[in-house]
PDB file of C-alpha atoms in Angstrom:
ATOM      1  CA  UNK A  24       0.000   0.000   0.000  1.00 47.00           C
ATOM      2  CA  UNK A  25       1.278   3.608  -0.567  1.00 53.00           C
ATOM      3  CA  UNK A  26       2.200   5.919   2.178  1.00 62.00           C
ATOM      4  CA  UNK A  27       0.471   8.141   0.288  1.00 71.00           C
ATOM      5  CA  UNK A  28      -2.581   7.782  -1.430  1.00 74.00           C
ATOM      6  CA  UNK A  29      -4.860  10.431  -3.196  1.00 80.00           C
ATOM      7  CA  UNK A  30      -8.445  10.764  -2.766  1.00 80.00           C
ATOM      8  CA  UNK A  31      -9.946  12.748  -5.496  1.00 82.00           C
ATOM      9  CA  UNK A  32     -13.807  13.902  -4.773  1.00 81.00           C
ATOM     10  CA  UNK A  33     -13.869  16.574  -7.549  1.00 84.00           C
ATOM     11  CA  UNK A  34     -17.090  16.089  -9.156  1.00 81.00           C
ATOM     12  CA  UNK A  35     -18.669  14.046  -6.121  1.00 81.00           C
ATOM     13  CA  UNK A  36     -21.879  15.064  -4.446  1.00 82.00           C
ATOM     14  CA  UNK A  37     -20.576  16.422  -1.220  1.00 75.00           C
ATOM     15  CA  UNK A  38     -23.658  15.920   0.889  1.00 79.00           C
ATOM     16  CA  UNK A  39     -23.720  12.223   0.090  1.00 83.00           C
ATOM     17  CA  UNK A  40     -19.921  11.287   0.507  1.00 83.00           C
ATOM     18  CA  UNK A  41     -19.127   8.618   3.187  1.00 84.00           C
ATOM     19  CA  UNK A  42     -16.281  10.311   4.414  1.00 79.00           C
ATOM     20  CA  UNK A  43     -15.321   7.446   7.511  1.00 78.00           C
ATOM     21  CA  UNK A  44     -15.576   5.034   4.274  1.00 78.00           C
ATOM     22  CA  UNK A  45     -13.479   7.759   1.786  1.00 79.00           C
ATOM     23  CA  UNK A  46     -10.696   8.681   4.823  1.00 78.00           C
ATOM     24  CA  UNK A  47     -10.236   5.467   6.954  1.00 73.00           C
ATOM     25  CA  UNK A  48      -8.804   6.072  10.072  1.00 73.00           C
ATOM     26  CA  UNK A  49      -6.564   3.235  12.455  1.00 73.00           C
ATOM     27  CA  UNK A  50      -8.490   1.115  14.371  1.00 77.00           C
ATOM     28  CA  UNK A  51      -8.155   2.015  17.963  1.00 78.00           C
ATOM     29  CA  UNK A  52      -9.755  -0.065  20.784  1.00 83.00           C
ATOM     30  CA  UNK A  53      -9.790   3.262  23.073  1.00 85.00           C
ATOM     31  CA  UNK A  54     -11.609   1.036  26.229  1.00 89.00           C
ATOM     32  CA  UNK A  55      -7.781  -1.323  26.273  1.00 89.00           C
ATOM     33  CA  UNK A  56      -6.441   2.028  27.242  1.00 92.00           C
ATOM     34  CA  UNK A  57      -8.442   3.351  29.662  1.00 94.00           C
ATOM     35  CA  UNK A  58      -7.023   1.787  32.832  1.00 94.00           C
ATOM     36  CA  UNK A  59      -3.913   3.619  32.435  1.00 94.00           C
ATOM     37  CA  UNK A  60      -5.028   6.353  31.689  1.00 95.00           C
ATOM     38  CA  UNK A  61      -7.081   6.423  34.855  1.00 96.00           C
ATOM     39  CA  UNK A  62      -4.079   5.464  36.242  1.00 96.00           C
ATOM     40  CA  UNK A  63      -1.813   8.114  34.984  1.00 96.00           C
ATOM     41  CA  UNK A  64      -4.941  10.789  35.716  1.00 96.00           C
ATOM     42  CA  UNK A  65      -5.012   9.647  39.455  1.00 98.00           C
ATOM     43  CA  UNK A  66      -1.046  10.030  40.038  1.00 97.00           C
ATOM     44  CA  UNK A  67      -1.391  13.250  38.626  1.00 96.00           C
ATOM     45  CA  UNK A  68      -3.962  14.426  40.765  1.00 97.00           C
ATOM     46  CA  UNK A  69      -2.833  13.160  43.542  1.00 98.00           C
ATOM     47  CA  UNK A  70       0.572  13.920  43.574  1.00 97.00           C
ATOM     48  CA  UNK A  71       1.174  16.571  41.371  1.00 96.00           C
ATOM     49  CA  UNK A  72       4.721  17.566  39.461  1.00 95.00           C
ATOM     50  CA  UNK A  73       6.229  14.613  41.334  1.00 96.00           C
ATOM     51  CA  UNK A  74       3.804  12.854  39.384  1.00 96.00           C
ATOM     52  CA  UNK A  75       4.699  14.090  36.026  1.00 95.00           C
ATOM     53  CA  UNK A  76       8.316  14.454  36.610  1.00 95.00           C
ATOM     54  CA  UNK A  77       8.231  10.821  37.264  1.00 96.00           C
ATOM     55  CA  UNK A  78       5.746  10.311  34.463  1.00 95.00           C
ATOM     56  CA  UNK A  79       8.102  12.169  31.782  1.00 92.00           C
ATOM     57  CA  UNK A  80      11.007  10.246  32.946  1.00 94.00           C
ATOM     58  CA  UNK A  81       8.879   6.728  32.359  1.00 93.00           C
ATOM     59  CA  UNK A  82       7.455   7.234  29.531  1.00 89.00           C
ATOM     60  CA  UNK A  83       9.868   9.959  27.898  1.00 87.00           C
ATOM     61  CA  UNK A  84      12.713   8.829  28.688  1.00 91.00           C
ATOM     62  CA  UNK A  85      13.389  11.867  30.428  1.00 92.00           C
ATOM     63  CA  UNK A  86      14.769  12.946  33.812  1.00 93.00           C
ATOM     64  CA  UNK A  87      13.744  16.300  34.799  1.00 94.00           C
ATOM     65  CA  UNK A  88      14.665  17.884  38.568  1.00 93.00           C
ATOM     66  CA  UNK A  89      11.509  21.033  36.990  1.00 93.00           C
ATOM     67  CA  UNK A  90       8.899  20.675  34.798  1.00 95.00           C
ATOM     68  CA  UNK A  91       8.074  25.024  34.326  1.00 97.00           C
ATOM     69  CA  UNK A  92      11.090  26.253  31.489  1.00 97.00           C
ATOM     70  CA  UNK A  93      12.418  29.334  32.751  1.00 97.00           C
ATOM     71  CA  UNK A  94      11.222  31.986  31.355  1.00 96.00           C
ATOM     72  CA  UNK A  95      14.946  33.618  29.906  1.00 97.00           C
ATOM     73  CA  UNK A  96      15.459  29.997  28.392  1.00 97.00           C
ATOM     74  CA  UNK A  97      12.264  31.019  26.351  1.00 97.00           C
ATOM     75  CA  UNK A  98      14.296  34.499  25.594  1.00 98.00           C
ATOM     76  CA  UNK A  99      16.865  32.888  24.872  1.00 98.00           C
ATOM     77  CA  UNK A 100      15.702  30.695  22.183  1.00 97.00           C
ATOM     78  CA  UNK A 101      14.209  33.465  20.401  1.00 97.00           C
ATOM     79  CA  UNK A 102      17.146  35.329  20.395  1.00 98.00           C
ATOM     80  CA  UNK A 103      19.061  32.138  19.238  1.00 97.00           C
ATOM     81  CA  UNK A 104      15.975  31.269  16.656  1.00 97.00           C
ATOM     82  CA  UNK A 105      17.325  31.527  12.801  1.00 96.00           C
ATOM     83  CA  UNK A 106      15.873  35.220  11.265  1.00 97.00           C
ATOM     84  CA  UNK A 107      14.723  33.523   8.712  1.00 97.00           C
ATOM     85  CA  UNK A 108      12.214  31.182  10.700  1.00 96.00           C
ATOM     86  CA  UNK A 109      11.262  33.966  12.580  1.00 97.00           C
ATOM     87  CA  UNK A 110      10.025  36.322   9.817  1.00 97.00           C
ATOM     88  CA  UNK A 111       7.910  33.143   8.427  1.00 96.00           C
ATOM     89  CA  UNK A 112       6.525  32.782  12.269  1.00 97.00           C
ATOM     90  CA  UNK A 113       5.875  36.563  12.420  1.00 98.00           C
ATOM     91  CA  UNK A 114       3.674  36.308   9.252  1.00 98.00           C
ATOM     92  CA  UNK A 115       2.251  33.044   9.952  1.00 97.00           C
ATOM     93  CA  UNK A 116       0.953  34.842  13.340  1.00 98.00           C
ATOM     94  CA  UNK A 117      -0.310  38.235  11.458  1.00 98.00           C
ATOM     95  CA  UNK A 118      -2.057  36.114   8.880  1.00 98.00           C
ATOM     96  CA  UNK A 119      -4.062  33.949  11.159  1.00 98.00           C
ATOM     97  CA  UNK A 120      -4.253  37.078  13.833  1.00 97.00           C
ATOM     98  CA  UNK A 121      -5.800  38.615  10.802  1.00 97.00           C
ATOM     99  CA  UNK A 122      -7.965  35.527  10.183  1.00 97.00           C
ATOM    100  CA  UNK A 123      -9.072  35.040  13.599  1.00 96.00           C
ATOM    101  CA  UNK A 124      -9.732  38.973  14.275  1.00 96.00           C
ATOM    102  CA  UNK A 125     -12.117  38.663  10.996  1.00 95.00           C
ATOM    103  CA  UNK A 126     -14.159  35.347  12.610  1.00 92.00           C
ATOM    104  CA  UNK A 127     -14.432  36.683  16.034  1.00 89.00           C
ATOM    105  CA  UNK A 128     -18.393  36.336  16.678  1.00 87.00           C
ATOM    106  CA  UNK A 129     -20.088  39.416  17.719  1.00 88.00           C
ATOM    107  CA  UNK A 130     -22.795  39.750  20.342  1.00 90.00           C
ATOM    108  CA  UNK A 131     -26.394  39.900  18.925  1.00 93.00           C
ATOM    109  CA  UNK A 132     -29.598  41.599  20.560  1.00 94.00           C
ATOM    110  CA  UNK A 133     -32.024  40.790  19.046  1.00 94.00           C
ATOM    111  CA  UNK A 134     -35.772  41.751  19.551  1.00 93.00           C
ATOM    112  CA  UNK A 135     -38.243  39.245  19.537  1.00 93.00           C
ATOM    113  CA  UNK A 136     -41.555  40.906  20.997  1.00 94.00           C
ATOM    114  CA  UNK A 137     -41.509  44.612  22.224  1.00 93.00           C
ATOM    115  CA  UNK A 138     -39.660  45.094  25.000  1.00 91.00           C
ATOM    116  CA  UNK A 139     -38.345  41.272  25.011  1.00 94.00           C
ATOM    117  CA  UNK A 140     -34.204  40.634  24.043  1.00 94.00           C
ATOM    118  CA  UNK A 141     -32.611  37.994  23.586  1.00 94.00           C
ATOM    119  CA  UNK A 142     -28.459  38.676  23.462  1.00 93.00           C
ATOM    120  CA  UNK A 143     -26.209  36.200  21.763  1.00 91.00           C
ATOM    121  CA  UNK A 144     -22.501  36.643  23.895  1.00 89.00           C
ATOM    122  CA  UNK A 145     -19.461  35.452  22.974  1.00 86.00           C
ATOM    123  CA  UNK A 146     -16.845  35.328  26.446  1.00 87.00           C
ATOM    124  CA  UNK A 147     -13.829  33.567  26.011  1.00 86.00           C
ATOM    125  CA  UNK A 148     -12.354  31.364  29.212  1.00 93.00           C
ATOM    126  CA  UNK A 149     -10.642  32.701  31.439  1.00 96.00           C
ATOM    127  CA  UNK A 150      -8.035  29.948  30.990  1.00 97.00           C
ATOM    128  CA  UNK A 151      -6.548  27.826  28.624  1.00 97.00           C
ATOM    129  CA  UNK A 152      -4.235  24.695  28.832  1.00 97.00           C
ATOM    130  CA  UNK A 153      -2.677  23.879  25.453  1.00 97.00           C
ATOM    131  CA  UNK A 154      -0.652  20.818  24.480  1.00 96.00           C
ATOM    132  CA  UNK A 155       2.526  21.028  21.771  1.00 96.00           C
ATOM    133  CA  UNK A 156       3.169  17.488  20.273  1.00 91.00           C
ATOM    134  CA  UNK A 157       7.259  17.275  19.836  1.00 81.00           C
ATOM    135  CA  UNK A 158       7.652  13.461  19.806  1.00 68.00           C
ATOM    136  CA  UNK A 159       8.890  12.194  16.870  1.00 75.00           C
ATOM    137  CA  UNK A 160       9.387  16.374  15.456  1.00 83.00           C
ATOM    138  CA  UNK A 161       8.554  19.646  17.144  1.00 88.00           C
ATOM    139  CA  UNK A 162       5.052  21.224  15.341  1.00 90.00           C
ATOM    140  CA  UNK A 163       6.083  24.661  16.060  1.00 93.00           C
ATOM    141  CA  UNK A 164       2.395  25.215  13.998  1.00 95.00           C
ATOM    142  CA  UNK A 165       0.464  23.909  16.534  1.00 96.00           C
ATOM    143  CA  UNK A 166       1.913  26.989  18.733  1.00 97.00           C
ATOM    144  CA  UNK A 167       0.984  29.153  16.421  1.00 98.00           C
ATOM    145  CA  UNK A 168      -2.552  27.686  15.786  1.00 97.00           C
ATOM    146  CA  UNK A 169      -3.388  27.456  19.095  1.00 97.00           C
ATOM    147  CA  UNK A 170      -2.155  30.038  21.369  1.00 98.00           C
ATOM    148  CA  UNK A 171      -3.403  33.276  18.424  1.00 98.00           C
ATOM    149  CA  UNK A 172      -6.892  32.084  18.401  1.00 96.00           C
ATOM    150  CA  UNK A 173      -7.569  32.164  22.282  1.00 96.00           C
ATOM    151  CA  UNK A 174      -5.302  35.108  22.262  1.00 97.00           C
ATOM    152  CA  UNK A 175      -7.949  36.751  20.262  1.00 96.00           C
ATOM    153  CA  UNK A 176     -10.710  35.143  21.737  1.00 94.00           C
ATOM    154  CA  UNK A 177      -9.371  37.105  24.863  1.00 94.00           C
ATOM    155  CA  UNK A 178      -8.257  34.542  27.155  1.00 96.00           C
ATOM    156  CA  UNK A 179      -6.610  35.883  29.762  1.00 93.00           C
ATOM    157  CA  UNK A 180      -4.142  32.972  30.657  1.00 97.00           C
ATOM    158  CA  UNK A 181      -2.230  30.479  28.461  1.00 98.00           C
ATOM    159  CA  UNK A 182      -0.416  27.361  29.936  1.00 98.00           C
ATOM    160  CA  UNK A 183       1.606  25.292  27.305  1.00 98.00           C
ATOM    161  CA  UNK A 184       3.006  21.831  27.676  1.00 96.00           C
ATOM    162  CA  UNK A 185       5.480  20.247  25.361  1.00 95.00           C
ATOM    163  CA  UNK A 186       7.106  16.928  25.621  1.00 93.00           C
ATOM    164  CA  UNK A 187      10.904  17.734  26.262  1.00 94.00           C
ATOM    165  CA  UNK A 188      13.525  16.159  24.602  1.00 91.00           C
ATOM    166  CA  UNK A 189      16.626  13.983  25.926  1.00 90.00           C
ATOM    167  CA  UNK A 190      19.146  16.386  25.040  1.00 90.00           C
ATOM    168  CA  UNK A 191      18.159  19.129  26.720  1.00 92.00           C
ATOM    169  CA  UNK A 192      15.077  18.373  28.912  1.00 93.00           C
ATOM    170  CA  UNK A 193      13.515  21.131  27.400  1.00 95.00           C
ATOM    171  CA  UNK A 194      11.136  21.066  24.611  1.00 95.00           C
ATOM    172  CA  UNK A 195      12.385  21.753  20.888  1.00 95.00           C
ATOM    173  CA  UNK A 196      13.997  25.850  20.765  1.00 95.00           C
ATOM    174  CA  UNK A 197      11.386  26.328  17.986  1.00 95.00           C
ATOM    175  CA  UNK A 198       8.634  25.475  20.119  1.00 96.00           C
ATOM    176  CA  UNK A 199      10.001  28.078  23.284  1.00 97.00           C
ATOM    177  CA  UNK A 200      11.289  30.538  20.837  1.00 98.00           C
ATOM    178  CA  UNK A 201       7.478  30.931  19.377  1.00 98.00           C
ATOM    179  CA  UNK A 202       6.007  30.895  23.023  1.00 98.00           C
ATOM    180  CA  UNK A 203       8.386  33.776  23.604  1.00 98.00           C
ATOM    181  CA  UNK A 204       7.391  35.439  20.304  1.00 98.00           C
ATOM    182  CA  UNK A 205       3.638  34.873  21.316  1.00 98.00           C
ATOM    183  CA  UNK A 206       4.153  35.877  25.114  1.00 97.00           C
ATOM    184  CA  UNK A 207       3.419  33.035  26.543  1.00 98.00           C
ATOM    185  CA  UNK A 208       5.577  32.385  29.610  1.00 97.00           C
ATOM    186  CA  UNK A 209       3.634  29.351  31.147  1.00 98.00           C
ATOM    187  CA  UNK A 210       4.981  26.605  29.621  1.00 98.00           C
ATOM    188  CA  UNK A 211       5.838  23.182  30.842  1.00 97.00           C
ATOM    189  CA  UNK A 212       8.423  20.312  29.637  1.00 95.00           C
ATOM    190  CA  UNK A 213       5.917  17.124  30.301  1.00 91.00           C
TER     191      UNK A 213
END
């Protein structure tokens, strides 16, 4: 079988595509899971960053003594982050800013009997906990794509986790150096 294959709907009828048929997805049994995840949920809550520390080092092969990065090792990999990569992260965030700015809902009033309102509000969280894949490569888009919207939403508070890597115990510099850029400065190595 190809890695990958093409799936060419031009001329279909949209409305009547199969698309679980169309885009198969892996078969998961989710329920021969769950146990440790309940597992790894109860640790957690129960004991907190002594939890996940050990947790990293288990699973990530990871030994960490902190899981919060500093915040001047964020500065620091922006400062250290290639010009070029950081002119293509400054426009990726200004495009989607732009994007997201333009699809921000707006509250509605509207009337429907005199003197009866009905308003339609749109109010963002106040807080927001956003995980950074970085296993097997960094997606320093999934900063991007994440933190901008609920920036513009108008959360208030961002927290970012990342897995860290084993040569550093930090996550990947892109992924801290477009925190920084985005001013995030909660951001964990778990």
């Amino acid at each position: 079988m190809p890695l990958i294959r093409r799936i060419d709907l031009r001329g279909a009828d949209r409305a009547s595509v199969d698309y679980r048929a169309v885009v198969p997805r892996a078969e998961f049994d989710v329920e021969s899971v769950m146990h440790r995840v309940r597992e790894i949920t109860e640790s957690v809550r129960t004991e907190g960053d002594a939890a996940l520390i050990a947790l990293t080092e288990e699973l990530d092969g990871v030994r960490l003594t902190d899981i919060r990065v500093p915040a001047q090792t964020l500065m620091d990999a922006l400062v250290d982050l290639d010009p070029a990569i950081r002119a293509a992260l400054e426009e990726s965030v200004r495009r989607l800013r732009a994007t997201c700015e333009a699809d921000l809902e707006q509250d509605a009033t509207i009337e429907v009997a005199p003197g009866a309102r009905v308003t339609h509000r749109a109010v963002p969280v106040d807080r927001v906990g956003l995980y950074v894949p970085g296993g097997v490569a960094p997606l320093v888009s999934t900063v991007v794509m994440n933190v901008v919207p609920a920036q513009v939403a108008g959360v208030g508070s961002i927290a970012l986790s990342a897995p860290p890597t084993r040569e550093t115990g930090l996550p990947d510099s892109s992924i801290l150096a477009a925190c920084a850029l985005l001013g995030v400065t909660e951001v964990y190595a778990v």
